[in-house]
Amino acid sequence: MNNKGLPVDKKERAISSKFAVKIKQAREKKGYSLKELAEKIDSSASYINRLERYERKNPTFSLFILLSEALEIDLWELLHIAVEEKEAETKSVDAILLQNNFSIRGINNVSIDAKTCFVDIIDMIANKLDKRCDFKEFFQLGEMIRRLHEILDNDEEVRKGA
């Protein structure tokens, strides 16, 4: 319910999946663990983890401010990323892949890391590889695929251990 007693459509307020990717990339670039970032913003590691996996989609404005400061990201840039998808009528392939569950190699509900890596592979195939590409680009694609398999192997190990 909002402050007028009317129901709130949480889907309408949901942040962009790119926000989840940005937060994780920024945290990793800073070298922070989930716990370290959580301590810096007075939150829990599990909440940050759910934000990064796009399972939590409605952070408070104060959390935006805290994340912006802790990760040294311009607040307006972070807000723009969070609402970016709402402005366009059509969704990009990467947004569709990041926002929806799908399986790879029989693994259901793959991690955000695997989704992000898969999106990068699709982007490279669709936008960078053409008849003029050289061996370095094919090598890079192979490395990206190898990385995806590493992530999927790790995802499988985590699921087995859970």
Short mmCIF file of C-alpha atoms in Angstrom, two decimals:
data_model
loop_
_atom_site.label_atom_id
_atom_site.label_comp_id
_atom_site.label_asym_id
_atom_site.label_seq_id
_atom_site.Cartn_x
_atom_site.Cartn_y
_atom_site.Cartn_z
CA MET A 1 0.00 0.00 0.00
CA ASN A 2 1.22 3.48 -0.76
CA ASN A 3 0.81 6.46 1.55
CA LYS A 4 -2.69 7.01 0.12
CA GLY A 5 -3.80 3.48 1.01
CA LEU A 6 -3.72 2.29 -2.61
CA PRO A 7 -2.03 -0.96 -3.66
CA VAL A 8 1.44 -0.59 -5.18
CA ASP A 9 2.38 -2.53 -8.30
CA LYS A 10 5.88 -3.72 -7.40
CA LYS A 11 6.58 -4.79 -10.99
CA GLU A 12 6.12 -1.17 -12.02
CA ARG A 13 8.76 -0.12 -9.48
CA ALA A 14 11.20 -2.93 -10.25
CA ILE A 15 14.74 -1.94 -11.12
CA SER A 16 16.54 -2.93 -14.29
CA SER A 17 18.44 -6.21 -14.41
CA LYS A 18 21.42 -4.14 -15.51
CA PHE A 19 21.46 -2.67 -12.02
CA ALA A 20 22.12 -6.14 -10.60
CA VAL A 21 25.00 -6.68 -13.02
CA LYS A 22 26.46 -3.21 -12.32
CA ILE A 23 26.42 -3.70 -8.56
CA LYS A 24 28.16 -7.07 -8.78
CA GLN A 25 30.78 -5.84 -11.25
CA ALA A 26 31.50 -2.75 -9.15
CA ARG A 27 31.76 -4.81 -5.95
CA GLU A 28 34.16 -7.27 -7.56
CA LYS A 29 36.22 -4.46 -9.10
CA LYS A 30 36.62 -2.96 -5.62
CA GLY A 31 37.63 -6.38 -4.32
CA TYR A 32 34.84 -6.46 -1.75
CA SER A 33 33.24 -9.67 -0.61
CA LEU A 34 29.48 -9.66 -0.12
CA LYS A 35 30.07 -9.41 3.61
CA GLU A 36 32.47 -6.47 3.27
CA LEU A 37 30.05 -4.49 1.12
CA ALA A 38 27.17 -5.35 3.43
CA GLU A 39 29.14 -4.01 6.41
CA LYS A 40 29.93 -0.78 4.54
CA ILE A 41 26.26 -0.11 3.83
CA ASP A 42 24.82 -1.58 7.04
CA SER A 43 22.94 -4.36 5.25
CA SER A 44 23.20 -8.12 5.04
CA ALA A 45 25.38 -10.12 2.67
CA SER A 46 22.37 -12.23 1.70
CA TYR A 47 20.40 -9.13 0.69
CA ILE A 48 23.30 -7.87 -1.46
CA ASN A 49 23.59 -11.33 -2.98
CA ARG A 50 19.87 -11.35 -3.84
CA LEU A 51 20.20 -7.87 -5.37
CA GLU A 52 23.09 -9.07 -7.53
CA ARG A 53 21.16 -12.17 -8.61
CA TYR A 54 18.17 -9.96 -9.51
CA GLU A 55 15.99 -11.63 -6.91
CA ARG A 56 15.40 -8.34 -5.07
CA LYS A 57 14.08 -5.69 -7.40
CA ASN A 58 12.87 -2.83 -5.20
CA PRO A 59 15.73 -1.34 -3.19
CA THR A 60 15.09 1.83 -1.23
CA PHE A 61 16.48 5.16 -2.35
CA SER A 62 18.68 5.25 0.74
CA LEU A 63 20.24 1.96 -0.40
CA PHE A 64 21.02 3.56 -3.77
CA ILE A 65 22.86 6.32 -1.94
CA LEU A 66 24.79 3.88 0.26
CA LEU A 67 25.74 1.66 -2.70
CA SER A 68 26.75 4.70 -4.72
CA GLU A 69 29.09 5.86 -1.97
CA ALA A 70 30.52 2.45 -1.09
CA LEU A 71 31.14 1.44 -4.69
CA GLU A 72 32.13 4.95 -5.83
CA ILE A 73 29.50 5.04 -8.57
CA ASP A 74 27.82 8.31 -9.45
CA LEU A 75 24.35 8.22 -7.88
CA TRP A 76 22.66 9.53 -11.03
CA GLU A 77 24.43 6.91 -13.15
CA LEU A 78 23.23 4.20 -10.78
CA LEU A 79 19.67 5.51 -10.85
CA HIS A 80 19.74 5.74 -14.64
CA ILE A 81 20.89 2.12 -14.90
CA ALA A 82 18.15 1.04 -12.50
CA VAL A 83 15.34 2.54 -14.59
CA GLU A 84 16.90 2.20 -18.03
CA GLU A 85 14.72 -0.66 -19.28
CA LYS A 86 11.50 1.05 -18.22
CA GLU A 87 11.92 3.74 -20.87
CA ALA A 88 12.09 1.45 -23.88
CA GLU A 89 9.08 -0.40 -25.26
CA THR A 90 11.17 -3.25 -26.59
CA LYS A 91 13.66 -5.15 -24.51
CA SER A 92 17.14 -6.02 -25.60
CA VAL A 93 18.13 -9.66 -25.82
CA ASP A 94 20.50 -9.23 -22.89
CA ALA A 95 17.71 -7.83 -20.71
CA ILE A 96 15.45 -10.74 -21.63
CA LEU A 97 18.17 -13.26 -20.84
CA LEU A 98 19.13 -11.58 -17.57
CA GLN A 99 15.55 -11.18 -16.34
CA ASN A 100 14.24 -14.63 -17.16
CA ASN A 101 15.10 -18.10 -16.01
CA PHE A 102 16.39 -20.58 -18.55
CA SER A 103 18.59 -23.65 -18.55
CA ILE A 104 22.04 -24.27 -19.98
CA ARG A 105 23.52 -27.77 -20.05
CA GLY A 106 20.48 -28.99 -18.15
CA ILE A 107 21.09 -26.56 -15.29
CA ASN A 108 17.88 -24.73 -14.45
CA ASN A 109 17.87 -21.19 -13.10
CA VAL A 110 21.49 -20.48 -13.92
CA SER A 111 23.37 -17.92 -11.86
CA ILE A 112 23.63 -14.26 -12.81
CA ASP A 113 27.32 -14.89 -13.54
CA ALA A 114 26.43 -17.59 -16.06
CA LYS A 115 23.68 -15.43 -17.56
CA THR A 116 26.04 -12.47 -17.90
CA CYS A 117 28.72 -14.62 -19.52
CA PHE A 118 26.14 -16.14 -21.89
CA VAL A 119 24.91 -12.65 -22.83
CA ASP A 120 28.50 -11.62 -23.60
CA ILE A 121 28.91 -14.68 -25.86
CA ILE A 122 25.66 -13.91 -27.70
CA ASP A 123 26.70 -10.27 -28.07
CA MET A 124 30.06 -11.25 -29.54
CA ILE A 125 28.50 -13.69 -32.01
CA ALA A 126 25.78 -11.26 -33.05
CA ASN A 127 27.75 -8.04 -33.16
CA LYS A 128 31.47 -8.70 -33.52
CA LEU A 129 32.02 -11.87 -35.52
CA ASP A 130 31.71 -11.48 -39.25
CA LYS A 131 33.65 -12.63 -42.30
CA ARG A 132 36.36 -10.04 -41.56
CA CYS A 133 37.12 -11.24 -38.03
CA ASP A 134 40.50 -12.69 -37.24
CA PHE A 135 41.71 -15.60 -35.12
CA LYS A 136 42.02 -13.40 -32.02
CA GLU A 137 38.26 -12.84 -31.97
CA PHE A 138 37.62 -16.57 -32.34
CA PHE A 139 40.12 -17.21 -29.56
CA GLN A 140 38.33 -14.65 -27.39
CA LEU A 141 35.01 -16.36 -28.09
CA GLY A 142 36.53 -19.71 -27.13
CA GLU A 143 37.82 -18.22 -23.87
CA MET A 144 34.36 -16.81 -23.13
CA ILE A 145 32.79 -20.23 -23.71
CA ARG A 146 35.45 -21.87 -21.50
CA ARG A 147 34.63 -19.31 -18.77
CA LEU A 148 30.90 -20.07 -19.10
CA HIS A 149 31.61 -23.77 -18.57
CA GLU A 150 33.71 -22.97 -15.49
CA ILE A 151 30.85 -20.92 -14.05
CA LEU A 152 28.34 -23.68 -14.83
CA ASP A 153 30.60 -26.30 -13.26
CA ASN A 154 30.86 -24.12 -10.15
CA ASP A 155 27.06 -23.62 -10.13
CA GLU A 156 26.61 -27.40 -10.25
CA GLU A 157 29.05 -27.87 -7.35
CA VAL A 158 27.25 -25.23 -5.27
CA ARG A 159 23.88 -26.91 -5.92
CA LYS A 160 25.25 -30.34 -5.00
CA GLY A 161 26.67 -28.95 -1.77
CA ALA A 162 23.44 -27.19 -0.84
#
